[in-house]
Coordinates of C-alpha atoms and ligand atoms in Angstrom, one line a residue:
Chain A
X7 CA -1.5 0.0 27.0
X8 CA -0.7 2.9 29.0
X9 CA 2.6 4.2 29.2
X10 CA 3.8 4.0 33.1
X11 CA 6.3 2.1 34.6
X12 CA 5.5 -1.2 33.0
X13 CA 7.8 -1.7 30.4
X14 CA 5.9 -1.5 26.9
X15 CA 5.7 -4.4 25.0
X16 CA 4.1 -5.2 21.6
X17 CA 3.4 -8.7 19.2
X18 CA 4.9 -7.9 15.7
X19 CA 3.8 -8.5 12.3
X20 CA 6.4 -7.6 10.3
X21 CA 5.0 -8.4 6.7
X22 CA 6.1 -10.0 3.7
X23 CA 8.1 -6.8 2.4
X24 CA 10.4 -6.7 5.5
X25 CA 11.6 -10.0 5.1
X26 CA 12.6 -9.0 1.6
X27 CA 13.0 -6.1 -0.2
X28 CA 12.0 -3.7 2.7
X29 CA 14.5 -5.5 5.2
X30 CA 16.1 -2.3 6.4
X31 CA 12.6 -1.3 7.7
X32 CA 12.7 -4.4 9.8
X33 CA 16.4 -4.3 10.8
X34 CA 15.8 -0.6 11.9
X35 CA 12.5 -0.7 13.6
X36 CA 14.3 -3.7 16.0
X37 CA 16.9 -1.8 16.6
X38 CA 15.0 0.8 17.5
X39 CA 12.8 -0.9 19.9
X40 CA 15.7 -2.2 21.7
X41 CA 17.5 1.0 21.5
X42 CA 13.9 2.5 23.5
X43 CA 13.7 -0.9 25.7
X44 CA 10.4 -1.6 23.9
X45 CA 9.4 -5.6 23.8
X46 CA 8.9 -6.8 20.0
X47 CA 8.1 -10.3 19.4
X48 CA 7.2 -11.1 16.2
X49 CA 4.0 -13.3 15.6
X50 CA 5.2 -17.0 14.7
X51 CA 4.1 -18.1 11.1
X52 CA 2.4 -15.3 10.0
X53 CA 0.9 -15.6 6.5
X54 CA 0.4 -12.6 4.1
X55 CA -2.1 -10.5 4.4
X56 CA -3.0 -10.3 1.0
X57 CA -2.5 -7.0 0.4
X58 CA -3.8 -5.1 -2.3
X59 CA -4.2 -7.8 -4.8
X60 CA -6.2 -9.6 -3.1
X61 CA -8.9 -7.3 -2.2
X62 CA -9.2 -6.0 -5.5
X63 CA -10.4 -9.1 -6.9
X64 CA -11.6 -11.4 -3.9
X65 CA -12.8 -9.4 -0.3
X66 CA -13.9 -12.4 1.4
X67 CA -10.3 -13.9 1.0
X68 CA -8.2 -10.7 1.9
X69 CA -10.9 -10.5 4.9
X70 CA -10.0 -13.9 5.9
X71 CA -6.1 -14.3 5.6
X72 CA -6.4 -10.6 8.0
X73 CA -8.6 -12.2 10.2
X74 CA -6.1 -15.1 10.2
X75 CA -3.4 -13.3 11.4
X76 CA -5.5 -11.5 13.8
X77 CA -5.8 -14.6 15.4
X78 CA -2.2 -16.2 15.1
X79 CA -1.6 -12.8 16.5
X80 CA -3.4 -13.6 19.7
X81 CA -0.7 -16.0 20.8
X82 CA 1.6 -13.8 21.5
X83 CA 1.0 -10.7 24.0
X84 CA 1.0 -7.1 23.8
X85 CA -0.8 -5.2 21.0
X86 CA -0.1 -5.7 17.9
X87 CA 2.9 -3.1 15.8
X88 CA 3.2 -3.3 12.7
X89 CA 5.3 -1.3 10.3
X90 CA 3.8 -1.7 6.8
X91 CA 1.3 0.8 5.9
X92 CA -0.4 -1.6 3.6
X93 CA -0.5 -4.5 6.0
X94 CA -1.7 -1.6 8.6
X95 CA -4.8 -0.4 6.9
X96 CA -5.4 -4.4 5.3
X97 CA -5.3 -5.6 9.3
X98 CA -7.2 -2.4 10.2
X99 CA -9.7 -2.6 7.9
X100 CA -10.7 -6.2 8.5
X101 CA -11.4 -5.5 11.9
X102 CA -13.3 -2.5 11.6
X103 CA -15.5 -4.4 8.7
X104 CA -15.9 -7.7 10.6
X105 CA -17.2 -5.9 13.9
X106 CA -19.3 -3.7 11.8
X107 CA -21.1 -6.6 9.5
X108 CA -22.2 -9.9 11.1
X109 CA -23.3 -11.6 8.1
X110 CA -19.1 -11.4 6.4
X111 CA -17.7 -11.9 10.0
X112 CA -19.7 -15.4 9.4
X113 CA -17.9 -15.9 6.7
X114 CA -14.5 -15.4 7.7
X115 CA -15.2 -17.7 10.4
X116 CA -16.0 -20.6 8.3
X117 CA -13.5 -19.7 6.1
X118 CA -10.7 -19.7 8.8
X119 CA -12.7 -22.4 10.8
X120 CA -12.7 -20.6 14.2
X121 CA -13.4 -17.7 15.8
X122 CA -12.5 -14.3 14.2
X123 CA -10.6 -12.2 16.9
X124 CA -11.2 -8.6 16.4
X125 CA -10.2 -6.9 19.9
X126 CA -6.5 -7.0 19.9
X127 CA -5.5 -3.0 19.3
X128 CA -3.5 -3.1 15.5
X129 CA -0.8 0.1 15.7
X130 CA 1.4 1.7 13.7
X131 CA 5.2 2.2 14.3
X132 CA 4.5 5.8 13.9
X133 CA 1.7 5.8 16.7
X134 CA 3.3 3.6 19.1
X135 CA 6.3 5.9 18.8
X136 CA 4.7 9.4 18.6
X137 CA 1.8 8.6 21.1
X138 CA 2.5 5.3 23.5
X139 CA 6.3 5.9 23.7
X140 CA 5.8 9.6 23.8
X141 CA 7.2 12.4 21.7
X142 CA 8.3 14.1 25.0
X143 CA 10.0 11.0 25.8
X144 CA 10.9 10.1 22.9
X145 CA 12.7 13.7 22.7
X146 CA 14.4 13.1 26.0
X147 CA 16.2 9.5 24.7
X148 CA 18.2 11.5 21.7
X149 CA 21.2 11.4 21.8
X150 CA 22.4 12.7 18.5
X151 CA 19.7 15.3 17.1
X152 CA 19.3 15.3 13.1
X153 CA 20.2 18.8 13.1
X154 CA 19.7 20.6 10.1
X155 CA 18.7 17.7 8.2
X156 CA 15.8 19.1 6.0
X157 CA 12.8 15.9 5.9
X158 CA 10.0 15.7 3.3
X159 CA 7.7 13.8 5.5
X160 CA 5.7 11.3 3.1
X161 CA 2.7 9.5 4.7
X162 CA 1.3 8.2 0.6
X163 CA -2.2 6.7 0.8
X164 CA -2.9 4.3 3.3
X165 CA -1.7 5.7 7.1
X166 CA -4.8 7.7 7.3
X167 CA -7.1 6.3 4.8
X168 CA -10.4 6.1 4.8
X169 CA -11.0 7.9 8.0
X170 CA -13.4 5.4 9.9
X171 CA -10.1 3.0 9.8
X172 CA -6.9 3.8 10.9
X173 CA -7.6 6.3 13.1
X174 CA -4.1 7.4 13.5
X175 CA -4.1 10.8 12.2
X176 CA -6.5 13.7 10.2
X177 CA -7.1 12.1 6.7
X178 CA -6.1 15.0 5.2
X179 CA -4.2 17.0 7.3
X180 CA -1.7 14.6 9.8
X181 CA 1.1 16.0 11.2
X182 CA 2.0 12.9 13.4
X183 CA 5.0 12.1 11.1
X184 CA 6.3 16.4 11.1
X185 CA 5.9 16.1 15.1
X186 CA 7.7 13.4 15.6
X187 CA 10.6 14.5 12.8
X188 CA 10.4 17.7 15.3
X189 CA 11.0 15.7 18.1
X190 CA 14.1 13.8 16.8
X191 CA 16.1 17.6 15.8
X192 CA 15.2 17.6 12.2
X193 CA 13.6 20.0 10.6
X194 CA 10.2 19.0 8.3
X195 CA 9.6 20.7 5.1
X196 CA 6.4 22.3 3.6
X197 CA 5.6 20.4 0.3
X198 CA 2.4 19.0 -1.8
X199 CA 2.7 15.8 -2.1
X200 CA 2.6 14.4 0.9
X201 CA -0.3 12.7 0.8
X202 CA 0.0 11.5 -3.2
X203 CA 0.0 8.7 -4.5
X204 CA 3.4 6.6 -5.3
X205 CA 1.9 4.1 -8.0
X206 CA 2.0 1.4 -5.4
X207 CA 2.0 -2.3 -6.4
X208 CA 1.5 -1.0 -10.4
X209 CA 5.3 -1.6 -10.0
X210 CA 5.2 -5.0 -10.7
X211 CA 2.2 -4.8 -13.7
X212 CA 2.2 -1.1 -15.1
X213 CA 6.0 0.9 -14.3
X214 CA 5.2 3.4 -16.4
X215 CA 2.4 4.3 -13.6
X216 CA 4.9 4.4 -10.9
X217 CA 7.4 6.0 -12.7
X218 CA 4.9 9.2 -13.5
X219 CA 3.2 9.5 -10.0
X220 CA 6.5 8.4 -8.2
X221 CA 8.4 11.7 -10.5
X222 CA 6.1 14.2 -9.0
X223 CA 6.7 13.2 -5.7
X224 CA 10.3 13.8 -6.2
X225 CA 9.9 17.0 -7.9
X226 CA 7.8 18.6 -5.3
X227 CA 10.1 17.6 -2.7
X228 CA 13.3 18.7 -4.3
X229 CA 11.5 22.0 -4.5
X230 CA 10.0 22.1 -1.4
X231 CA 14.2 22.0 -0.4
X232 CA 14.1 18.6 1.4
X233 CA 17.5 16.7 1.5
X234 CA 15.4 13.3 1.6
X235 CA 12.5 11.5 2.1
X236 CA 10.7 10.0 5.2
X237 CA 8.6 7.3 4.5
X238 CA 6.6 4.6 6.3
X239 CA 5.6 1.8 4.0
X240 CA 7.8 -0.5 2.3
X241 CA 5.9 0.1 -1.0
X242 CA 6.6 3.7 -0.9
X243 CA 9.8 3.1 -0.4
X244 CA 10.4 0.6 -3.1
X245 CA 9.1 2.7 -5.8
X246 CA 11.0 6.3 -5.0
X247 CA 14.5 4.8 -3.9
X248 CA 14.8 1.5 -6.0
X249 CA 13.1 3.2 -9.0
X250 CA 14.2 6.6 -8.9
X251 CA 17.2 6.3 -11.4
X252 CA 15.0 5.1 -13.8
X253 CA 12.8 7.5 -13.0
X254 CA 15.6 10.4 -14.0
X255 CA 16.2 8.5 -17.3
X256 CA 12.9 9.0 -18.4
X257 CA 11.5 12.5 -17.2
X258 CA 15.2 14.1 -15.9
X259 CA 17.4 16.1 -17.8
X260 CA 15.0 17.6 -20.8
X261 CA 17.3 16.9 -24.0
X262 CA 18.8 13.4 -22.6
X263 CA 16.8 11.0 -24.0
X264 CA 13.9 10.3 -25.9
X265 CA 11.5 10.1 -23.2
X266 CA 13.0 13.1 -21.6
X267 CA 11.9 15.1 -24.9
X268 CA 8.6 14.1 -24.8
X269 CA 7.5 13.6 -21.3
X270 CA 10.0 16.4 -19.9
X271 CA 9.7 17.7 -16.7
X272 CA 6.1 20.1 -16.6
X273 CA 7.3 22.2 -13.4
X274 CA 10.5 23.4 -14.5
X275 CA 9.3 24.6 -17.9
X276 CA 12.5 24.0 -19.9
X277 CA 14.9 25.6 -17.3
X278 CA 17.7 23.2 -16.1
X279 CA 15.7 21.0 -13.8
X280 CA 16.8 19.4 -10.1
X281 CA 18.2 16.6 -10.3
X282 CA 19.6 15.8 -6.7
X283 CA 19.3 12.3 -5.7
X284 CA 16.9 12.2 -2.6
X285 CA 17.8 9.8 -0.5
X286 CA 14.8 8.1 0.9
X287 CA 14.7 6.8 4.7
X288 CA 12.5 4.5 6.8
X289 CA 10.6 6.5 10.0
X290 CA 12.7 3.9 11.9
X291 CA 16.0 4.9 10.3
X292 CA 15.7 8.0 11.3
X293 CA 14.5 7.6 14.9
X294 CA 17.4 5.5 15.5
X295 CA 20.1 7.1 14.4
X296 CA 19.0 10.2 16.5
X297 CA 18.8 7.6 19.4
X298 CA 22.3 6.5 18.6
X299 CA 22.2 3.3 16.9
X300 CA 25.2 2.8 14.8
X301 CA 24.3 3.2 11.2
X302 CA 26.0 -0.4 10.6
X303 CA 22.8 -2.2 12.2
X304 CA 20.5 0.0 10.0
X305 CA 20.8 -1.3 6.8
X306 CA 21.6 1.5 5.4
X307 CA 24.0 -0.8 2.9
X308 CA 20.5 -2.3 1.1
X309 CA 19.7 0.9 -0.2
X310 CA 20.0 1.7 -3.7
X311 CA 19.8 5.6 -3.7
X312 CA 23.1 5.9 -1.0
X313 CA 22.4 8.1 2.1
X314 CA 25.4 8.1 3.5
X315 CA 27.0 11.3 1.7
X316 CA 24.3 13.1 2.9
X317 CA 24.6 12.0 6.6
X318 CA 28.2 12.6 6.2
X319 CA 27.7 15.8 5.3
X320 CA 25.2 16.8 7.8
X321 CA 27.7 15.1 10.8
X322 CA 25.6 12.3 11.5
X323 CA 28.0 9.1 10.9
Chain B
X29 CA -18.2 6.8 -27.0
X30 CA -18.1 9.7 -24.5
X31 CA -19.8 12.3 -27.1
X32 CA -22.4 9.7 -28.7
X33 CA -25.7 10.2 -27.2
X34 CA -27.2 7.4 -24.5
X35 CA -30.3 5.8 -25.0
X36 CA -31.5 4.4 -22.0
X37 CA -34.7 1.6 -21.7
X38 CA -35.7 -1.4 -20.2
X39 CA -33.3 -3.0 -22.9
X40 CA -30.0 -1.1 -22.4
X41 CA -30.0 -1.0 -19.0
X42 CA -28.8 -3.9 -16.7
X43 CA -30.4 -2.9 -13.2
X44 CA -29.1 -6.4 -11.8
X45 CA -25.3 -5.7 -12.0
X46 CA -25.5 -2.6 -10.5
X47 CA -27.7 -4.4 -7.4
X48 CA -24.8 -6.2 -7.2
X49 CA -22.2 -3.9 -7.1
X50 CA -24.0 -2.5 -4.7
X51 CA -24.6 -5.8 -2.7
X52 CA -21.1 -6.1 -2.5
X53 CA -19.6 -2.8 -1.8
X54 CA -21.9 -1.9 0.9
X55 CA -22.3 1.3 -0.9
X56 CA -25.1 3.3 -2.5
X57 CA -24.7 4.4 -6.0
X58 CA -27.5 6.5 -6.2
X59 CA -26.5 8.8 -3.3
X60 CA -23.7 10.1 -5.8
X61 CA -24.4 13.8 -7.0
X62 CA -21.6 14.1 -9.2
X63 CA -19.5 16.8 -7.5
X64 CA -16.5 15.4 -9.3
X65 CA -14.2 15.0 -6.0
X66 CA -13.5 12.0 -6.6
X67 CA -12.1 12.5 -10.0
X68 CA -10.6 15.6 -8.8
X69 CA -8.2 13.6 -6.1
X70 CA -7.6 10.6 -8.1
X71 CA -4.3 10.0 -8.8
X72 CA -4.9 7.2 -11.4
X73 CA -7.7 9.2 -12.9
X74 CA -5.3 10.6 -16.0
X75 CA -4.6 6.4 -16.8
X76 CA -8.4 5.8 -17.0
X77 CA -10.5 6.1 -19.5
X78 CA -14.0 6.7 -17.3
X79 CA -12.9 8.6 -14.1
X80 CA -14.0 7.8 -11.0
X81 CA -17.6 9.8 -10.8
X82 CA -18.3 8.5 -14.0
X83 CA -17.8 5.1 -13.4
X84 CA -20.4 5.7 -10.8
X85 CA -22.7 7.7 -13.0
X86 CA -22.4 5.0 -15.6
X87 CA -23.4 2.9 -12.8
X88 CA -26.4 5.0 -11.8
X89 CA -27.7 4.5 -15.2
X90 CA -27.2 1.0 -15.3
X91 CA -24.6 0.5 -18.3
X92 CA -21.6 -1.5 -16.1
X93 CA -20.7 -3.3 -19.4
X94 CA -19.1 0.0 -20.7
X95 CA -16.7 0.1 -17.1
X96 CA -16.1 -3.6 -17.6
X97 CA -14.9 -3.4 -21.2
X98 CA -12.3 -0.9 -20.2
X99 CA -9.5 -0.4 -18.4
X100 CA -10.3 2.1 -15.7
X101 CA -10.9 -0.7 -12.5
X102 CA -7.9 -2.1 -13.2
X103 CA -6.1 1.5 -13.1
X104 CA -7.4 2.1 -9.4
X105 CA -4.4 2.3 -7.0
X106 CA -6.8 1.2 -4.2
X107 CA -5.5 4.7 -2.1
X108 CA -8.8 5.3 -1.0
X109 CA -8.9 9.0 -1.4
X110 CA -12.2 8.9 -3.3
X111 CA -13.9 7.8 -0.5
X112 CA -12.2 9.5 2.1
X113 CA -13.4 12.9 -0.1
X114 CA -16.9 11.6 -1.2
X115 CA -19.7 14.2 0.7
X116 CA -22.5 11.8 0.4
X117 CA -20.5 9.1 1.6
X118 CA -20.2 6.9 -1.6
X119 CA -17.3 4.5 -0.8
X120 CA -15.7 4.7 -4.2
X121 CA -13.0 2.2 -3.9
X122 CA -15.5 -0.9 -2.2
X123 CA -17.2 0.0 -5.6
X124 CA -13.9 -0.5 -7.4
X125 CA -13.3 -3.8 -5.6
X126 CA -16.8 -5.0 -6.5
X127 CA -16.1 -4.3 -10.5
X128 CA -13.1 -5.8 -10.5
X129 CA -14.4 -9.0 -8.6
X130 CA -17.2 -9.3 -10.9
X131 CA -15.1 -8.5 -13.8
X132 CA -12.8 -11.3 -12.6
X133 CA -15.4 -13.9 -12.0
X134 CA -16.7 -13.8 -15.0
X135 CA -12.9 -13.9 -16.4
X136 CA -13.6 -10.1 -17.3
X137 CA -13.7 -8.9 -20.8
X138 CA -11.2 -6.1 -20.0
X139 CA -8.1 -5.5 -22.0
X140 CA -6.2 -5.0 -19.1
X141 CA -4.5 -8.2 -18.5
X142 CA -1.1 -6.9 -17.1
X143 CA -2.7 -6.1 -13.9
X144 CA -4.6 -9.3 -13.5
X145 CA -2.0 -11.1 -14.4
X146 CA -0.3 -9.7 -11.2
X147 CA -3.2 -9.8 -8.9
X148 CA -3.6 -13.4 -9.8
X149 CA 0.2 -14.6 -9.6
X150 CA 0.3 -12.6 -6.0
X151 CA -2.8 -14.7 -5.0
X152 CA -1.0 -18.3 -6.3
X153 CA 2.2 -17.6 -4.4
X154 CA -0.1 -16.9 -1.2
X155 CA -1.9 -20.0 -1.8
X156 CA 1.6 -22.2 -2.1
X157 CA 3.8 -20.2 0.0
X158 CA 1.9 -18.4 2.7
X159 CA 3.9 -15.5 2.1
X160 CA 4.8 -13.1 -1.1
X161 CA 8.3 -13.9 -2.8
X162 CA 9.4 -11.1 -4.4
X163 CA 12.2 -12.6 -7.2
X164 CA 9.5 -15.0 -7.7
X165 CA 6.7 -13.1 -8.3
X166 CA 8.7 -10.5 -10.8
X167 CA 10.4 -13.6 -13.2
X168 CA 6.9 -15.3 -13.0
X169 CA 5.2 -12.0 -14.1
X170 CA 8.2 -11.8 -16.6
X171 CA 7.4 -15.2 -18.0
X172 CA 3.8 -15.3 -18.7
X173 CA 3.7 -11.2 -19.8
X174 CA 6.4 -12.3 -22.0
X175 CA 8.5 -9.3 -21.1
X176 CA 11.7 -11.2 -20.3
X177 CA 13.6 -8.4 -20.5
X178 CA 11.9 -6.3 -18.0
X179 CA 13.7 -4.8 -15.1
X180 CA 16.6 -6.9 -16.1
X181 CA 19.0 -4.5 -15.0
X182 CA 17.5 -4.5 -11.5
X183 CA 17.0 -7.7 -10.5
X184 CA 21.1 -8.4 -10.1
X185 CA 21.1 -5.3 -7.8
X186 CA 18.6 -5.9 -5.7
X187 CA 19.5 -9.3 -5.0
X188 CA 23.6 -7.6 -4.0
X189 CA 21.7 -5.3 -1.9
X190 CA 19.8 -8.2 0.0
X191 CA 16.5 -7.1 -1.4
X192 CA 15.6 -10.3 -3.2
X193 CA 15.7 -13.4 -1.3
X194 CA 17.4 -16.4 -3.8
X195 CA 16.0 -19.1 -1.6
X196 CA 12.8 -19.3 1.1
X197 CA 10.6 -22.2 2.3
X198 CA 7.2 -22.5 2.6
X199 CA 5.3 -21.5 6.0
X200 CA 4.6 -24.7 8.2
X201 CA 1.1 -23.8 8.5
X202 CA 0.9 -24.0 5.1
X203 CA -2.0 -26.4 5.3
X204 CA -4.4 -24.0 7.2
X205 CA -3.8 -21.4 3.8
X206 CA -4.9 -24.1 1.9
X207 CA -8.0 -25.0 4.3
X208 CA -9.2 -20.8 3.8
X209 CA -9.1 -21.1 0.1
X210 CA -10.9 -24.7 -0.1
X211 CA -13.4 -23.2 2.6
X212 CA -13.9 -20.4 0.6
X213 CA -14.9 -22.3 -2.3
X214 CA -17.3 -24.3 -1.0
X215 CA -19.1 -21.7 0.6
X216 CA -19.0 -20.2 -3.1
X217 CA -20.3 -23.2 -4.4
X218 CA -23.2 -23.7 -2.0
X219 CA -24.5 -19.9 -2.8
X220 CA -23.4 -19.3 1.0
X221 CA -21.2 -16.4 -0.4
X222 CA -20.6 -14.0 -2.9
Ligands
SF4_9 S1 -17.2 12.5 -4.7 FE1 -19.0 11.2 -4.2 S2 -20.8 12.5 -4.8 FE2 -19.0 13.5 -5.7 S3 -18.9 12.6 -7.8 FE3 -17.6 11.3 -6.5 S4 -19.0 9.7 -5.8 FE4 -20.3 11.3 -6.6
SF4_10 S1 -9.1 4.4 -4.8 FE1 -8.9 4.2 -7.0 S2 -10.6 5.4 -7.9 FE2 -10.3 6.1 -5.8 S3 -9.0 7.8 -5.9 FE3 -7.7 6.0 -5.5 S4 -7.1 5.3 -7.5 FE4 -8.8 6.7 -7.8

């Protein structure tokens, strides 16, 4: 689709996570498209895509429930956006395997009893917004720059990974999410862990995983001197917002609990450690409160580490 | 087990398993020259007990058993930066999917249940829902880890905050769900997948 006078336009799949515990990320990217005059219609009846579970135990299935969707996806026009990271690279990655191997796109088609339909172009939010939509445009339709509000933009595994899929940025290097924060007035931080790993779905079977990988992220940001987080993937932002008090209780403050003694913070080496609460936003949260969206239709209220006395503080309620 | 010395033969080596790891993943083993980059990037790598290169040097020398009868596959986060990383293109986590399925197929001998005790109630609710409930999946994780008493201070919040849907229905397509999984089997069952 190239951007010209045609109004853009775009199928959704929004992804079992947005319709639950990463509603916000729905509620905002909506907003947003309307706020942009971009179409959105979400795909009717849309299964899950399996996610991670499912490939790491059965291929052929997570292959087939993609290739599914694919094709529900064909009923309604426009390429297809979708917001998840995982559902992203799971959609992704089925195409790019089925066109690639015959004998498996055989497969799926039994499986799913019909053709699979691979051509449909899968995007991200971020690329549809940074390259379709335009960051020069996209700089143009602000209307209330995030001035001085200091972003640790966090693109976690799956936006770039493995390189032969998603194609929407360097695999090691992306700077699609700094360019666009650039775009919007706010000012992206230089920090490590961008690109680390959050602990994913070990939320559900193993914490203790999340709670480790998911501190170091907030360490190096707080030192990198971001006053939040941007994320783009539900996941993500499940484990560093919903989690991150717990995460506190057991590596924060050195002498505060047991855990603290014996899994204390490594970087600080003893000193008094940070302890801010990093508010962690959705890519669409941001965007559309610099396009000037009220924050009421952003659901900012379903967050559990509160933003708002942050975005009080930096004017921008 | 990592100091005690190898002896490989005819006897102690399974050649077949790693043909089929191999079959499945779409990946060479033997291309591996065991830079360590994989290791080196893994975040999960500190959880398992074989890290990623040597999971695929055990491989190389044919003893899978040892990566089945531990924890490591079920450690994998599934980020992918092994492979992304990998110079000689050895695509790391396909070769984590294919242990794990094999390991779950043959109702694996690993003592990590926790995660395929997840990975298998995520699949059920797909199969009778279409779509992932989340209160769902965490009280019937709860129930059969018999950790009733996990995240029990969350739950209340996140269903205030609108984070945990109380109530949802099934899709109305559910049937077609139902036709991929029976379809699925059968081809299993006829040898007309793996
Ligand atoms: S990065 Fe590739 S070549 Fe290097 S050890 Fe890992 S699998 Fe082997
Ligand atoms: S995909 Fe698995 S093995 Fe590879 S780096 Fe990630 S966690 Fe480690």
């Amino acid at each position: 689709m190239t951007p010209g006078k045609k109004r853009l336009s775009y199928s959704y799949y929004p992804g079992c996570s947005l319709h639950a515990s990463g509603r916000e990320y729905d509620i905002s990217t909506r907003a947003l498209f309307k706020a942009l005059n971009v179409g959105l219609k979400e795909v009717p009846d849309w299964f899950c895509c399996g996610a991670t579970p499912a490939h790491n135990v059965d291929e052929l299935l997570s292959l087939s429930l993609c290739a599914k969707n694919l094709s529900l996806a064909e009923e309604v026009e426009g390429d297809l956006a979708v917001a998840c990271a995982a559902c992203f690279s799971r959609l992704k990655t089925t195409q790019h395997h089925l066109k690639e191997d015959d004998s498996k796109r055989k497969q799926v088609e039994v499986a799913i009893d019909g053709p699979a339909a691979l051509n449909k172009p899968v995007k991200h939010i971020l690329e549809i917004l940074a390259r379709e939509y335009g960051l020069a445009k996209l700089e143009e339709s602000v209307k209330k720059p995030l001035l001085g509000l200091k972003v640790a933009a966090y693109y976690g595994c799956l936006l770039t990974r493995p390189p032969e899929v998603p194609e929407l940025d360097d695999c090691e290097d992306p700077s699609i999410m700094e360019d666009l924060l650039r775009a919007l007035g706010a000012e992206p931080v230089k920090w490590s862990h961008r690109m680390e790993c959050c602990g994913a779905n070990f939320t559900l079977s193993r914490p203790g995983v999340v709670l480790k990988l998911s501190n170091a992220i907030l360490e190096s940001a707080r030192f990198a001197g971001a006053d939040c987080i941007m994320v783009a993937c539900p996941l993500c932002h499940g484990n560093l917002d919903i989690r991150q008090k717990e995460i506190k209780d057991a590596y924060g403050a050195p002498d505060s609990t047991l855990f603290g003694n014996i899994f204390g913070s490594e970087l600080h080496g003893g000193s008094a450690p940070d302890q801010r609460d990093l508010p962690i936003f959705y890519v669409t949260q941001l965007a559309a409160l610099a396009m000037g969206v009220a924050s009421g239709s952003l659901g900012f209220e379903s967050v559990i580490t509160d933003p708002k006395p942050l975005l009080r503080d930096k004017q921008l309620l | 087990m990592k100091n005690k010395l190898m002896h490989l033969s005819n006897e102690t080596m399974n050649i077949g398993f790693v043909k089929k790891v191999e079959a499945l993943s779409g990946s060479s083993v033997r291309r591996c020259f065991q830079c360590g980059k994989c290791s080196a990037g893994c975040p999960m790598s500190t959880f398992m007990e074989h890290p990623p290169n040597r999971v695929v040097r055990l491989l190389q020398l044919g003893q899978g058993q040892r990566i089945l009868a531990g924890r490591s596959i079920w450690y994998c986060a599934s980020c992918e930066t092994c492979t992304t990383r990998c110079p000689n293109k050895v695509d790391l986590a396909a070769i984590m999917d294919a242990l794990r399925k094999l390991s779950w197929d043959a109702d694996g001998p690993s003592k990590e249940s926790y995660v395929q005790l997840a990975n298998r109630l995520f699949i059920e609710n797909i199969r009778t829902y279409g779509r992932q409930y989340e209160l769902r999946l965490g009280a019937a994780f709860n129930m059969k880890s018999g950790q009733f008493l996990k995240d029990l201070m969350l739950g209340p919040k996140l269903i205030s905050k609108g984070k945990l849907k109380m109530f949802h229905s099934k899709n109305k397509n559910i049937a077609e769900i139902e036709g991929i999984f029976k379809r699925i089997e059968e081809m299993r069952k006829k040898g007309e997948a793996l």
